[in-house]
CSV table of C-alpha atoms and ligand atoms in Angstrom, one decimal:
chain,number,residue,atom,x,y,z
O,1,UNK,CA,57.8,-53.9,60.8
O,2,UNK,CA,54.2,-53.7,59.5
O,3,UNK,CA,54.3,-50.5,56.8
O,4,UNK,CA,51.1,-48.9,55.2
O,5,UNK,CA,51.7,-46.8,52.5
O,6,UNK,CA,49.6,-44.8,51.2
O,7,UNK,CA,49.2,-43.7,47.6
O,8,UNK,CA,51.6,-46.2,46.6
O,9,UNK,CA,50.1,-46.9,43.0
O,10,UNK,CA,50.9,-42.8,42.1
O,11,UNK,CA,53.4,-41.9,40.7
O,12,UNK,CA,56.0,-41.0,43.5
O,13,UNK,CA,54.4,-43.6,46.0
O,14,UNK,CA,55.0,-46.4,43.3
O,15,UNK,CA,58.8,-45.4,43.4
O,16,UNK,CA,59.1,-45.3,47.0
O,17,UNK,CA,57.0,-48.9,47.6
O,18,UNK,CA,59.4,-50.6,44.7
O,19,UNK,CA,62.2,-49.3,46.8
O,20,UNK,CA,60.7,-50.6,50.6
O,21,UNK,CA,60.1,-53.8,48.9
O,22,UNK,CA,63.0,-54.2,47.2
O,23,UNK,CA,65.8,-52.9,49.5
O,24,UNK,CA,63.6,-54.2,53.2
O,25,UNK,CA,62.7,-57.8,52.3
O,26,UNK,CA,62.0,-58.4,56.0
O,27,UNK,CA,59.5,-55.8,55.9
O,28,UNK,CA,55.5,-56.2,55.4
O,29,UNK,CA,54.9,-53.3,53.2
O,30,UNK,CA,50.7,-52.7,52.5
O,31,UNK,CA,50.0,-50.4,49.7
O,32,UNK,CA,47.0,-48.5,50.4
O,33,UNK,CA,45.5,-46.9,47.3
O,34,UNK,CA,41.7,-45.5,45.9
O,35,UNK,CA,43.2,-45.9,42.4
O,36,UNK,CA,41.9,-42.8,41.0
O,37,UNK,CA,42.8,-41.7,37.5
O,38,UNK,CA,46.0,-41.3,38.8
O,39,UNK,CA,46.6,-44.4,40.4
O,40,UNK,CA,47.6,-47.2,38.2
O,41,UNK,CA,48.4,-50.6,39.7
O,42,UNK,CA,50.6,-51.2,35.9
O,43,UNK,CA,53.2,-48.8,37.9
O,44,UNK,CA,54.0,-51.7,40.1
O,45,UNK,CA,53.8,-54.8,38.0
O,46,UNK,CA,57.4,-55.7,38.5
O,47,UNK,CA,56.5,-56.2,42.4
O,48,UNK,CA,53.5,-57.1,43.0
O,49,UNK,CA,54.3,-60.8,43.3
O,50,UNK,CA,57.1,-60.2,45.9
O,51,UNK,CA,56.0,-61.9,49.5
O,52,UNK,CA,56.6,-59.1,51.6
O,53,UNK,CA,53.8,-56.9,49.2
O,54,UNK,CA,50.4,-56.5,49.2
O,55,UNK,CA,47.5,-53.9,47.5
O,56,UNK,CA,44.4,-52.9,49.5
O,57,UNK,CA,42.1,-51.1,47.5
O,58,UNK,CA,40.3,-48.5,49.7
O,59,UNK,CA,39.6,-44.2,50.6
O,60,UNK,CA,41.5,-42.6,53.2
O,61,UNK,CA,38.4,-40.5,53.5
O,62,UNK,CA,36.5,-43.2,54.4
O,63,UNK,CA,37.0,-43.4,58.0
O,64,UNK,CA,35.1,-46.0,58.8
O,65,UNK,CA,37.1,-48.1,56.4
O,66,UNK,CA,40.3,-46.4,57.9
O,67,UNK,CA,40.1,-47.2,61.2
O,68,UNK,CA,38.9,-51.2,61.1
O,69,UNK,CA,41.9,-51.6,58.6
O,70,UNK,CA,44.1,-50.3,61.1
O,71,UNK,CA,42.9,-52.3,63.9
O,72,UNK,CA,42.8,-55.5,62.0
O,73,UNK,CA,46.7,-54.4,60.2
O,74,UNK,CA,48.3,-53.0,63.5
O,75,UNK,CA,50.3,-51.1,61.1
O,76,UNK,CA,53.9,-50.3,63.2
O,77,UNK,CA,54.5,-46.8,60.5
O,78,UNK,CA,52.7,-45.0,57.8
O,79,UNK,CA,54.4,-43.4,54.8
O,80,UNK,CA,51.4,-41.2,53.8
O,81,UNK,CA,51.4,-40.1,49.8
O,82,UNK,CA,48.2,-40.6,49.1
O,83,UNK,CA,46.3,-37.3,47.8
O,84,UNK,CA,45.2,-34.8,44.9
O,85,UNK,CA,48.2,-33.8,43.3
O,86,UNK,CA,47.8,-31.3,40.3
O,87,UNK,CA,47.7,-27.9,40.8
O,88,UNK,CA,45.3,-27.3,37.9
O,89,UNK,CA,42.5,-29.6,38.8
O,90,UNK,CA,42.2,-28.1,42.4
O,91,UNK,CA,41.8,-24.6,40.6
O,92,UNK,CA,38.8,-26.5,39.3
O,93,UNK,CA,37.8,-28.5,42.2
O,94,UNK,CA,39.0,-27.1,45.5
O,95,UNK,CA,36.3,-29.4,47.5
O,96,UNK,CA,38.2,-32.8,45.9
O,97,UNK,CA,41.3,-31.6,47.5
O,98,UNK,CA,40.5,-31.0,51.3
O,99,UNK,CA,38.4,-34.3,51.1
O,100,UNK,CA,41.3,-36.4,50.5
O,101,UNK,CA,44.1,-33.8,51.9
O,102,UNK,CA,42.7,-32.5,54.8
O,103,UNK,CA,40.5,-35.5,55.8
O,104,UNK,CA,42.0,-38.2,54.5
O,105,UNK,CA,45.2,-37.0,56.6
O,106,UNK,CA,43.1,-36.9,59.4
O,107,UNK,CA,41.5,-39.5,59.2
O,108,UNK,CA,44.7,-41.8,59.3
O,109,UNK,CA,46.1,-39.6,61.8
O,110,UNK,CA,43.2,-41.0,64.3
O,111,UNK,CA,43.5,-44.6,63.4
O,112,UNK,CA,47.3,-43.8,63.8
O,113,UNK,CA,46.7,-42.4,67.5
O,114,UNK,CA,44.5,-44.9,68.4
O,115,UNK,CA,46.7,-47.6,67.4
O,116,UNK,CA,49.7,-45.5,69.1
O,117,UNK,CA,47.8,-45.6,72.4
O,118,UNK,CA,46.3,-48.9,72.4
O,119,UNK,CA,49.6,-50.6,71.5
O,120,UNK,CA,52.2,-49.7,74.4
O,121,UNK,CA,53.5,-47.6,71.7
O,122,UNK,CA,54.0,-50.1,69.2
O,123,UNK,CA,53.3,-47.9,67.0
O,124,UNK,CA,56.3,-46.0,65.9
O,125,UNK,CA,56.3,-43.2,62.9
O,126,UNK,CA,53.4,-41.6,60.7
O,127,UNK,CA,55.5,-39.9,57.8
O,128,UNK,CA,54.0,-37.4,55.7
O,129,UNK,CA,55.2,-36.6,52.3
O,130,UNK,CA,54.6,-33.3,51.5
O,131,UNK,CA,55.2,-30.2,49.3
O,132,UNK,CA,57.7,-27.3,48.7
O,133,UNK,CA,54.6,-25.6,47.7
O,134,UNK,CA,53.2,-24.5,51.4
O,135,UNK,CA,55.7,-22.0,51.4
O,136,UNK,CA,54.1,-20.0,48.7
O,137,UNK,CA,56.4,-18.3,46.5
O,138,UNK,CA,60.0,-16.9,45.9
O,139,UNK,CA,60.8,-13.4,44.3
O,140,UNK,CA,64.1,-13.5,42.0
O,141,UNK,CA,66.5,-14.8,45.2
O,142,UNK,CA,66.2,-16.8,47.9
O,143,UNK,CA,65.3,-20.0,48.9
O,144,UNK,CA,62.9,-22.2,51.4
O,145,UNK,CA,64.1,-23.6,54.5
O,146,UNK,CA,62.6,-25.9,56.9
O,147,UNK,CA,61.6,-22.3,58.9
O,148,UNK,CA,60.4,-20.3,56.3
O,149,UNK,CA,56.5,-19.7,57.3
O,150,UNK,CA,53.5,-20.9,55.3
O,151,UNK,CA,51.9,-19.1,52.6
O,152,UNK,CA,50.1,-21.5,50.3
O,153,UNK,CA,48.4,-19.5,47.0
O,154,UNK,CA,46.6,-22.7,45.4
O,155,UNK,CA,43.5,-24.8,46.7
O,156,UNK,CA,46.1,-27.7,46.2
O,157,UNK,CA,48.5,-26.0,48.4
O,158,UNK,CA,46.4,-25.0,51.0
O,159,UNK,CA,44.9,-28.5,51.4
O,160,UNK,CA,48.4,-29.9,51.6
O,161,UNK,CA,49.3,-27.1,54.4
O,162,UNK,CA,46.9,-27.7,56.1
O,163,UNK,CA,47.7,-31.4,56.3
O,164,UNK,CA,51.4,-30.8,57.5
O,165,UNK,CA,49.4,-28.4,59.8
O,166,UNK,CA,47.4,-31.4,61.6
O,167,UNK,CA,50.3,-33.5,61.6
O,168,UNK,CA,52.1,-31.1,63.6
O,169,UNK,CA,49.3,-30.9,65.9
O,170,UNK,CA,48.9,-34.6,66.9
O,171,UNK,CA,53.1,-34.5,67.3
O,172,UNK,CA,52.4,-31.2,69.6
O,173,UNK,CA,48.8,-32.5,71.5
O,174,UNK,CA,48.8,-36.1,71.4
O,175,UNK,CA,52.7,-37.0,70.8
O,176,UNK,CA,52.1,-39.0,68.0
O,177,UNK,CA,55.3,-39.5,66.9
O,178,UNK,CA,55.4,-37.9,63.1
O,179,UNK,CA,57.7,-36.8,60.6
O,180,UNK,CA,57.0,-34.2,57.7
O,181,UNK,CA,58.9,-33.2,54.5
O,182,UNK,CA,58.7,-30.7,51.7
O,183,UNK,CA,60.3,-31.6,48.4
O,184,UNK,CA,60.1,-29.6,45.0
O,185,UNK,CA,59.0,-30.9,41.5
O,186,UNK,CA,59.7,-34.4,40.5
O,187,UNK,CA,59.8,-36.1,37.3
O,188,UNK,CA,60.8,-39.5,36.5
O,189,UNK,CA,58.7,-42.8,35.2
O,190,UNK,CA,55.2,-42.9,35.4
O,191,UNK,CA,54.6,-39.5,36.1
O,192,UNK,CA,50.8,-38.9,34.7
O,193,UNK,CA,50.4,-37.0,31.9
O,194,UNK,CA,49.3,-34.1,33.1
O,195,UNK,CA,52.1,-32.3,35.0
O,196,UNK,CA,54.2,-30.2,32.2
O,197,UNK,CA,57.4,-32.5,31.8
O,198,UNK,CA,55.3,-36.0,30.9
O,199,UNK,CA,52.5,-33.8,29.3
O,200,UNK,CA,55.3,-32.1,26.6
O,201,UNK,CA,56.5,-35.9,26.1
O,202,UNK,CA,53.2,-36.7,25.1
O,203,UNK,CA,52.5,-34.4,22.9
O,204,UNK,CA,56.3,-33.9,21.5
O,205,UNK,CA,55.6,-37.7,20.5
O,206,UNK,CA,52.5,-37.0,19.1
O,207,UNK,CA,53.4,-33.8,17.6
O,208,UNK,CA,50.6,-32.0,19.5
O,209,UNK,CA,50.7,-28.0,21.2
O,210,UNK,CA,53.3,-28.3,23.7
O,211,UNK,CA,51.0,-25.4,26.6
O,212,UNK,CA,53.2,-23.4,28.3
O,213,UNK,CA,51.7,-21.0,31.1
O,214,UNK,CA,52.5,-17.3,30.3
O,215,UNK,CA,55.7,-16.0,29.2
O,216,UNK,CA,57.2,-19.5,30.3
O,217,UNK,CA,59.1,-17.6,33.2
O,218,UNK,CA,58.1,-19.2,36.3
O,219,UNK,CA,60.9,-21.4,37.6
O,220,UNK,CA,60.6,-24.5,39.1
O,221,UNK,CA,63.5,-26.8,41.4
O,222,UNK,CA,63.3,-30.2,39.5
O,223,UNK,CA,64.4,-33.9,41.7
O,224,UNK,CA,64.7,-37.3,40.0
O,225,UNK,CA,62.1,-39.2,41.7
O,226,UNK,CA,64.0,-41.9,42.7
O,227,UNK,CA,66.1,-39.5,44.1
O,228,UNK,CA,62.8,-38.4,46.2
O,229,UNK,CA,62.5,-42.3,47.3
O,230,UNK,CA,65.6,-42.2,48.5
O,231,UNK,CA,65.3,-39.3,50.5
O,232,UNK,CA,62.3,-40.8,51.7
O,233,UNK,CA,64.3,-43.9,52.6
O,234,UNK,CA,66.9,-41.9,54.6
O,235,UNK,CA,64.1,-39.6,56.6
O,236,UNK,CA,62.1,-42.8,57.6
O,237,UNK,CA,65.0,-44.5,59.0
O,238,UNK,CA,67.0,-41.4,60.5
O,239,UNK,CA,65.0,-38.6,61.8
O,240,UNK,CA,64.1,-37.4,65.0
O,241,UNK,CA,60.4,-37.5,65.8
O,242,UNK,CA,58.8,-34.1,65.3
O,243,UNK,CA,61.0,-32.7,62.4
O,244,UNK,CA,60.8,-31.5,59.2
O,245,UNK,CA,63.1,-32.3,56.4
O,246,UNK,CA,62.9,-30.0,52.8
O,247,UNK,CA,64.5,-32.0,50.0
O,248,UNK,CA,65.2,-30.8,46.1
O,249,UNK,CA,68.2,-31.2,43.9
O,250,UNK,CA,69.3,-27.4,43.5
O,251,UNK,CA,68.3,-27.2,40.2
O,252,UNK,CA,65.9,-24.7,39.1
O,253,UNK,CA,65.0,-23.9,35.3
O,254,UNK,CA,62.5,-22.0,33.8
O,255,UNK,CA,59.6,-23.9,32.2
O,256,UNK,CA,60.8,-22.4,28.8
O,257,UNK,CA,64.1,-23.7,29.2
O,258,UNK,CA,62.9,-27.1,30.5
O,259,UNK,CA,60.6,-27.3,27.6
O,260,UNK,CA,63.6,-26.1,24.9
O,261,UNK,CA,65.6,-28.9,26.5
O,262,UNK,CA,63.4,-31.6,26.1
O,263,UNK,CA,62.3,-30.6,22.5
O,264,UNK,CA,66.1,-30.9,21.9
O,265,UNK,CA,66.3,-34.6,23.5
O,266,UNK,CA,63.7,-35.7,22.2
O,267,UNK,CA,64.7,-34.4,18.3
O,268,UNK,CA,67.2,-36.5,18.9
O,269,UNK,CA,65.9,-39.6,20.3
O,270,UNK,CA,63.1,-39.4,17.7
O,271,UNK,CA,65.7,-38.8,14.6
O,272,UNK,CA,63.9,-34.9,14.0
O,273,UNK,CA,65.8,-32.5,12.4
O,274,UNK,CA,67.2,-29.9,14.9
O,275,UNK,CA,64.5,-27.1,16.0
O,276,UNK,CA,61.7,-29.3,15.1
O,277,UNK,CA,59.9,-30.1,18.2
O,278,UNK,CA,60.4,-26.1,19.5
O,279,UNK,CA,58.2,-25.1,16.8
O,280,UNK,CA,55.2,-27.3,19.1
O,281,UNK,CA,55.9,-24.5,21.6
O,282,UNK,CA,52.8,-22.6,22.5
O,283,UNK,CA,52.1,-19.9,24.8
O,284,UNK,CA,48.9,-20.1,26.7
O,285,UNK,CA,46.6,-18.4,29.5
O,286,UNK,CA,48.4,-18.4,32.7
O,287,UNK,CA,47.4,-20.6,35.7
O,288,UNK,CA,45.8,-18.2,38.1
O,289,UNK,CA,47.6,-17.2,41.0
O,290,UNK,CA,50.9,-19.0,39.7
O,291,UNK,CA,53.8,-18.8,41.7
O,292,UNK,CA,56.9,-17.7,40.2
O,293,UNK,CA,59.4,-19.2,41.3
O,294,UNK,CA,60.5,-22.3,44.0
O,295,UNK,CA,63.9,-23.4,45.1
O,296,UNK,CA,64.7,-25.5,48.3
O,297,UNK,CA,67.3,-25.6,50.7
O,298,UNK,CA,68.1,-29.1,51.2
O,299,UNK,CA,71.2,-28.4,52.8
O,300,UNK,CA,69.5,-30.0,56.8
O,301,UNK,CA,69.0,-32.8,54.8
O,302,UNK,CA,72.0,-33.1,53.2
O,303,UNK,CA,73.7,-32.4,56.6
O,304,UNK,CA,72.1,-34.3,59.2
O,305,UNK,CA,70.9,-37.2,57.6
O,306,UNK,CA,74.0,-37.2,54.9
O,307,UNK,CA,71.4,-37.8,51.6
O,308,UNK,CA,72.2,-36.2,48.1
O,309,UNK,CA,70.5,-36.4,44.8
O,310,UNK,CA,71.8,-38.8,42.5
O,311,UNK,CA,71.4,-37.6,39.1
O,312,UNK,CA,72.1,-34.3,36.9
O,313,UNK,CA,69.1,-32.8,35.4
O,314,UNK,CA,70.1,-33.5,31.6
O,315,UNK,CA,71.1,-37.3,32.8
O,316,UNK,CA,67.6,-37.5,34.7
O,317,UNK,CA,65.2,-36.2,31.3
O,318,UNK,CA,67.1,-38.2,29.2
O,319,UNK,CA,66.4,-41.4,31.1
O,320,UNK,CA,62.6,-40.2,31.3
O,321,UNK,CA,62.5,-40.0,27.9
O,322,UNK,CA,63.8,-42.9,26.9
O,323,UNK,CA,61.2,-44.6,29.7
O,324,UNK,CA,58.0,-43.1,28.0
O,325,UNK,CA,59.3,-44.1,24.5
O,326,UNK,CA,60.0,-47.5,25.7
O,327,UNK,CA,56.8,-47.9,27.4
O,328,UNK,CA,54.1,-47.2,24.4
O,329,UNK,CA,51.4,-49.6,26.4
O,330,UNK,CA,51.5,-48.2,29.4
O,331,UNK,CA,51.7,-44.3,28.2
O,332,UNK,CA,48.5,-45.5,25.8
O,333,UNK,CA,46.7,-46.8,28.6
O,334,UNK,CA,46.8,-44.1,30.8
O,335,UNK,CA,45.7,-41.6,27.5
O,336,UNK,CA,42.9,-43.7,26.9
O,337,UNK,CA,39.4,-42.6,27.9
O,338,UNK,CA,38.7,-39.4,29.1
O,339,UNK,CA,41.9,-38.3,28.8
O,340,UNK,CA,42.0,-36.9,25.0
O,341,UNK,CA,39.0,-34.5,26.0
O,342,UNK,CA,40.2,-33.3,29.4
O,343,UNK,CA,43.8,-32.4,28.2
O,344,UNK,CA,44.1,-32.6,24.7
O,345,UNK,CA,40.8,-30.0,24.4
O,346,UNK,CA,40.3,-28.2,27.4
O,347,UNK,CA,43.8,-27.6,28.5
O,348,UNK,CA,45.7,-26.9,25.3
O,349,UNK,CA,43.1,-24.8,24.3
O,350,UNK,CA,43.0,-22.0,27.3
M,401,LIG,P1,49.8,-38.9,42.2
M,401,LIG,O1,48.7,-38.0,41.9
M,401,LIG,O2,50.6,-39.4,41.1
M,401,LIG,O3,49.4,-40.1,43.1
M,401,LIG,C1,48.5,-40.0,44.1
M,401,LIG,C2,48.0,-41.4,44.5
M,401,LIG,O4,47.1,-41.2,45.6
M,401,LIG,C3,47.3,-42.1,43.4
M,401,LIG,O5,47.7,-43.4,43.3
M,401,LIG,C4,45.8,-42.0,43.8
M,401,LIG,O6,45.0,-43.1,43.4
M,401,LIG,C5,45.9,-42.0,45.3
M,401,LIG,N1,44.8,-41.4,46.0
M,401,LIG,C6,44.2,-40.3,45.7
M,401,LIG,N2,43.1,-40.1,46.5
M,401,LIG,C7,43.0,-41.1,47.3
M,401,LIG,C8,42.2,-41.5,48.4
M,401,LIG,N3,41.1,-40.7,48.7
M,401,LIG,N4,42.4,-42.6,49.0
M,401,LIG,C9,43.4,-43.4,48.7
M,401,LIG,N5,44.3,-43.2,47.7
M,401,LIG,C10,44.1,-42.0,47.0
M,401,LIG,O7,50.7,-38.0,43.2
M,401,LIG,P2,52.3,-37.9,43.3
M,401,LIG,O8,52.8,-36.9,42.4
M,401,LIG,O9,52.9,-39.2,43.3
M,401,LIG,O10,52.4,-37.3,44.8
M,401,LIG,C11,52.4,-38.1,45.9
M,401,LIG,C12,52.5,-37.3,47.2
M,401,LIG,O11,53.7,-36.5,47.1
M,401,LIG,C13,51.4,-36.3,47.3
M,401,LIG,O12,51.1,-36.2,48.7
M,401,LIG,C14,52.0,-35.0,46.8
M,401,LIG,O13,51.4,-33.9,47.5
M,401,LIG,C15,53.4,-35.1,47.3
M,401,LIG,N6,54.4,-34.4,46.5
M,401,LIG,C16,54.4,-34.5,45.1
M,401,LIG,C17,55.4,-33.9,44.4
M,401,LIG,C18,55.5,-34.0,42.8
M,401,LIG,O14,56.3,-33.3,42.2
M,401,LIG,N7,54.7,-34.8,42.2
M,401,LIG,C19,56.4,-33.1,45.0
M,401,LIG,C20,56.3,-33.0,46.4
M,401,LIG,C21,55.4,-33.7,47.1
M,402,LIG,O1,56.7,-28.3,43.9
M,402,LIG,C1,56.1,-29.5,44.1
M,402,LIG,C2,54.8,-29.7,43.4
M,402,LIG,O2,55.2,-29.9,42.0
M,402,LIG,C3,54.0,-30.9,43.8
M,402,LIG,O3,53.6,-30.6,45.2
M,402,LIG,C4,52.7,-31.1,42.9
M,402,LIG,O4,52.0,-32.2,43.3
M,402,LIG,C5,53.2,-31.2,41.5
M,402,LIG,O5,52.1,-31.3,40.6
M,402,LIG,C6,54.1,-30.1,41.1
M,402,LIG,O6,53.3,-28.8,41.0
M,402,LIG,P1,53.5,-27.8,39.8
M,402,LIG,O7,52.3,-27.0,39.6
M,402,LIG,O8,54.8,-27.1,39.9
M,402,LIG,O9,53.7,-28.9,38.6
M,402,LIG,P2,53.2,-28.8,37.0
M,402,LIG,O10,53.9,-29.9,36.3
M,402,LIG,O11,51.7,-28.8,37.0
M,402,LIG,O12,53.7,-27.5,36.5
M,402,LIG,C7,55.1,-27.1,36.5
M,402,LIG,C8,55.2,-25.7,35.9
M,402,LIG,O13,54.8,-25.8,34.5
M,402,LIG,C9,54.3,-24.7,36.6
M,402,LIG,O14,55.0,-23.5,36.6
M,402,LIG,C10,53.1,-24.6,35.6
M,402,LIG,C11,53.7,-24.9,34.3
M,402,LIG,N1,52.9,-25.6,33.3
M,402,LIG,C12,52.2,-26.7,33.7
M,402,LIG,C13,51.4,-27.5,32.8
M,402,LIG,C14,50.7,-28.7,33.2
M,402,LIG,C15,52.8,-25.1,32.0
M,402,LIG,O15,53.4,-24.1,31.6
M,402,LIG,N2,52.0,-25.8,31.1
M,402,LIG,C16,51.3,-27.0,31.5
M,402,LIG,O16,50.6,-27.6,30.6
């Protein structure tokens, strides 16, 4: 089995390549990655010697690119992560997003079905990872299934809806066969700096603004990412062609109360007095059209397929922590450049 993934120097795609490696030795796993700022070949350092591993360097929106690679590879599956992740930024720069989203998905989805016909079908599974975040946003109850319909608010979630959308429609029109599924908000190791949980570490460490959106009220479902790659794991492996799969933890804070937690690991960890990392707490503009509130029903998943997450929330920060802390050079490296001035000015600042 021949696997491209995609993405796989990001931060959830370097989790789930470690674990393919790792856990499939008789597997040929091809890592597929631009390396934009958030894609950081340090993330995989412990692997990238392993036989059954190797890194192409390349742009899924190159399609030119795309489809030779595919003919020479004769990839057997795709795991597609690959994309624009943060929210913010595609506020900022919409276009970004449905160039690598939309097109980039699309792109691999024709080398996909070319391969798939040429091949006698050789070609068995194109994956895509996506978001809990097509499905818009919850009021104060209920939560997402794998039927609730599509209402994406941001640039970011539109381009990623419109992804799963096309990857429906080659299942539907050409019967490619193709998985998609929807998880909620990870954290973990080597999560860039931008996203609020490694962003507060940051600046906790640092003793910097720790920004939080509004009143801090929107709530957000938080998953271990290794908890993610395993889910991923189980989905590749089990599920029928054609469905969907939602995955989270059940375990949705407030941003406030995610932030108040970590100040209070992290006065700990860093022998602070109690209370002195909250007083880095500081409300700022809201995103625009911010959703409230997300929380998934795992519960196909957990049924079907017979996957559960792993780790408590408490457990999980703790152990993220106590990554960034112990990883100075990498967490330096990826601040480095223009990182101070896009962040440290014009995000904290708004
Ligand atoms: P990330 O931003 O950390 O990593 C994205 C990776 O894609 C980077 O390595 C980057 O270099 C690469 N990339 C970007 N544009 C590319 C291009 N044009 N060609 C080739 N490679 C390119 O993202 P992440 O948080 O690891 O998310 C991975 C996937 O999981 C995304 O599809 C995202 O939508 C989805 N997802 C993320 C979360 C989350 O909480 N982070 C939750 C659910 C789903
Ligand atoms: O739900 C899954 C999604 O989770 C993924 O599809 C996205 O790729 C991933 O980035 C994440 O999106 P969010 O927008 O939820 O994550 P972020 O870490 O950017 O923000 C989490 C919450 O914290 C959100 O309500 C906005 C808020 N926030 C964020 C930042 C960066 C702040 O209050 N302050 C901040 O500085």
């Amino acid at each position: 089995m021949k696997i491209l993934i995609t993405g796989g120097a990001g931060f959830i795609g370097s989790h789930v390549v470690r674990l393919f490696v790792n856990k499939y030795p008789n597997y040929e796993i091809v890592n597929l990655d631009k390396l934009t700022y958030a894609g950081n070949l340090a993330n995989l350092s412990d692997i990238e010697n392993k036989a059954n591993y190797r890194f192409v360097k390349g742009d899924i929106v190159d399609a030119e690119f795309i489809s030779a690679l595919f003919e020479a590879e004769k990839f057997n599956a795709v795991v597609h992560l690959a994309a624009e992740s943060h929210v913010d930024r595609s506020i900022t720069n919409p276009l970004e997003f449905v160039y690598t989203n939309v097109i980039g998905t699309v792109n691999l989805l024709n080398a996909a079905k070319k391969l798939y016909t040429a091949e006698n079908n050789a070609f068995k599974l194109f994956y895509h990872v996506s978001t809990d975040e097509v499905y818009g946003t919850l009021g104060e109850t209920g939560m997402f299934t794998e039927t609730t319909a599509y209402d994406p608010h941001s640039p970011y979630s539109a381009s990623k809806a419109s992804s799963d959308h096309f990857v429906r429609a080659y299942h539907d029109t050409y019967k490619l066969p193709a998985v998609i599924s929807n998880c909620s908000n990870n954290y973990g190791p080597f999560h860039f700096p931008e996203k609020l949980i490694p962003l507060c570490i940051y600046n906790i460490k640092n003793n910097k603004p720790l920004p939080i959106y509004g009143k801090g009220e929107n709530i957000r479902d938080w998953l271990f990412v290794e908890d993610h790659a395993g889910a991923i794991d189980v989905i590749f492996h089990k599920a029928k062609t054609g469905s969907t799969y939602n995955i989270g933890g059940h375990n949705e804070w407030t941003n406030i109360d995610v932030i108040r937690l970590l100040c209070k690991i992290m006065d700990q960890k860093l022998n602070r007095p109690a209370g002195t990392n909250e007083k880095l707490i500081t409300f700022v503009k809201d995103r625009a059209g911010h959703d409230l509130r997300y929380a998934i029903d795992s519960s196909k998943l957990q049924q079907d397929l017979g996957w559960k997450p792993s780790l408590q929330f408490e457990e999980g920060l703790g152990k993220t922590v106590d990554w960034y802390l112990a990883n100075e050079e990498w967490l330096q490296s990826v601040t480095s450049g223009n990182y101070q001035k896009y962040y440290q000015e014009q995000y904290v600042q708004r």
